[in-house]
């Protein structure tokens, strides 16, 4: 072939483009599994952090159960092994956020919940949150003790908030304010208020907003409230179950079947 012809240049360019594309596709596929593994490991560490545990904790020994609930509080999927491969673990919270905001039917929602067995023998329920910050998505996890009101811990992160300002939501100092705060007051849902200027002394449901990060603070406040409201039917069902007295062994529970009329 005459290398001076335009046709040669065109064919050569096409061949090179095909070769480069093939190489890039191969590299991308080769790295995809590793990338997915890294994403999974990071999420596992975030879930552990939300209950106050560090990187030395074993995810499989702490998170032994995960459920998916709909907006009515109905459990639609349960996993008790391979949690990192479960439906709950792999739900897109960004997609669920869009459904919640758009008022999708409650039965269409798929909300993940993770149940943690903590080193002190207690349990914690981990709930997701997701929203839009100043420069990009913000997300996190809020864990509640078995009373389903007291916060056991939180973990938040972001994709592009301003360093030293909105990005402070990812710091232990900010997250530490939430521990021990209450989602309910006398049985009424209050959520957690992230307050500009500082939480009132003695408040059970307020934390300090980030200085200079007002928009991010408001966005996180709204995201937590929106997601916890979506979880409310499930949370209230657990609270009701916990409030139901367990029958004493050997005790006859009176029902309409064992009541005789004279």
PDB file of C-alpha atoms in Angstrom, residues 192-200 206-219 221:
ATOM      1  CA  UNK A 192     -31.590  15.859  64.852  1.00  0.00           C
ATOM      2  CA  UNK A 193     -31.227  19.601  64.349  1.00  0.00           C
ATOM      3  CA  UNK A 194     -27.855  20.904  63.155  1.00  0.00           C
ATOM      4  CA  UNK A 195     -28.001  24.421  64.566  1.00  0.00           C
ATOM      5  CA  UNK A 196     -26.144  27.461  63.260  1.00  0.00           C
ATOM      6  CA  UNK A 197     -24.716  29.339  66.226  1.00  0.00           C
ATOM      7  CA  UNK A 198     -24.646  26.238  68.393  1.00  0.00           C
ATOM      8  CA  UNK A 199     -26.983  23.807  70.094  1.00  0.00           C
ATOM      9  CA  UNK A 200     -28.890  24.984  73.155  1.00  0.00           C
ATOM     10  CA  UNK A 206     -29.378  19.494  68.646  1.00  0.00           C
ATOM     11  CA  UNK A 207     -25.734  19.640  67.557  1.00  0.00           C
ATOM     12  CA  UNK A 208     -23.521  22.530  66.484  1.00  0.00           C
ATOM     13  CA  UNK A 209     -23.471  23.396  62.799  1.00  0.00           C
ATOM     14  CA  UNK A 210     -20.154  23.746  60.999  1.00  0.00           C
ATOM     15  CA  UNK A 211     -18.659  27.217  61.259  1.00  0.00           C
ATOM     16  CA  UNK A 212     -18.583  28.610  57.726  1.00  0.00           C
ATOM     17  CA  UNK A 213     -20.374  25.549  56.375  1.00  0.00           C
ATOM     18  CA  UNK A 214     -23.973  26.691  56.699  1.00  0.00           C
ATOM     19  CA  UNK A 215     -25.219  25.274  53.401  1.00  0.00           C
ATOM     20  CA  UNK A 216     -23.637  21.863  54.006  1.00  0.00           C
ATOM     21  CA  UNK A 217     -24.990  21.808  57.573  1.00  0.00           C
ATOM     22  CA  UNK A 218     -28.519  22.599  56.384  1.00  0.00           C
ATOM     23  CA  UNK A 219     -28.259  19.987  53.637  1.00  0.00           C
ATOM     24  CA  UNK A 221     -29.870  18.257  58.530  1.00  0.00           C
TER      25      UNK A 221
END
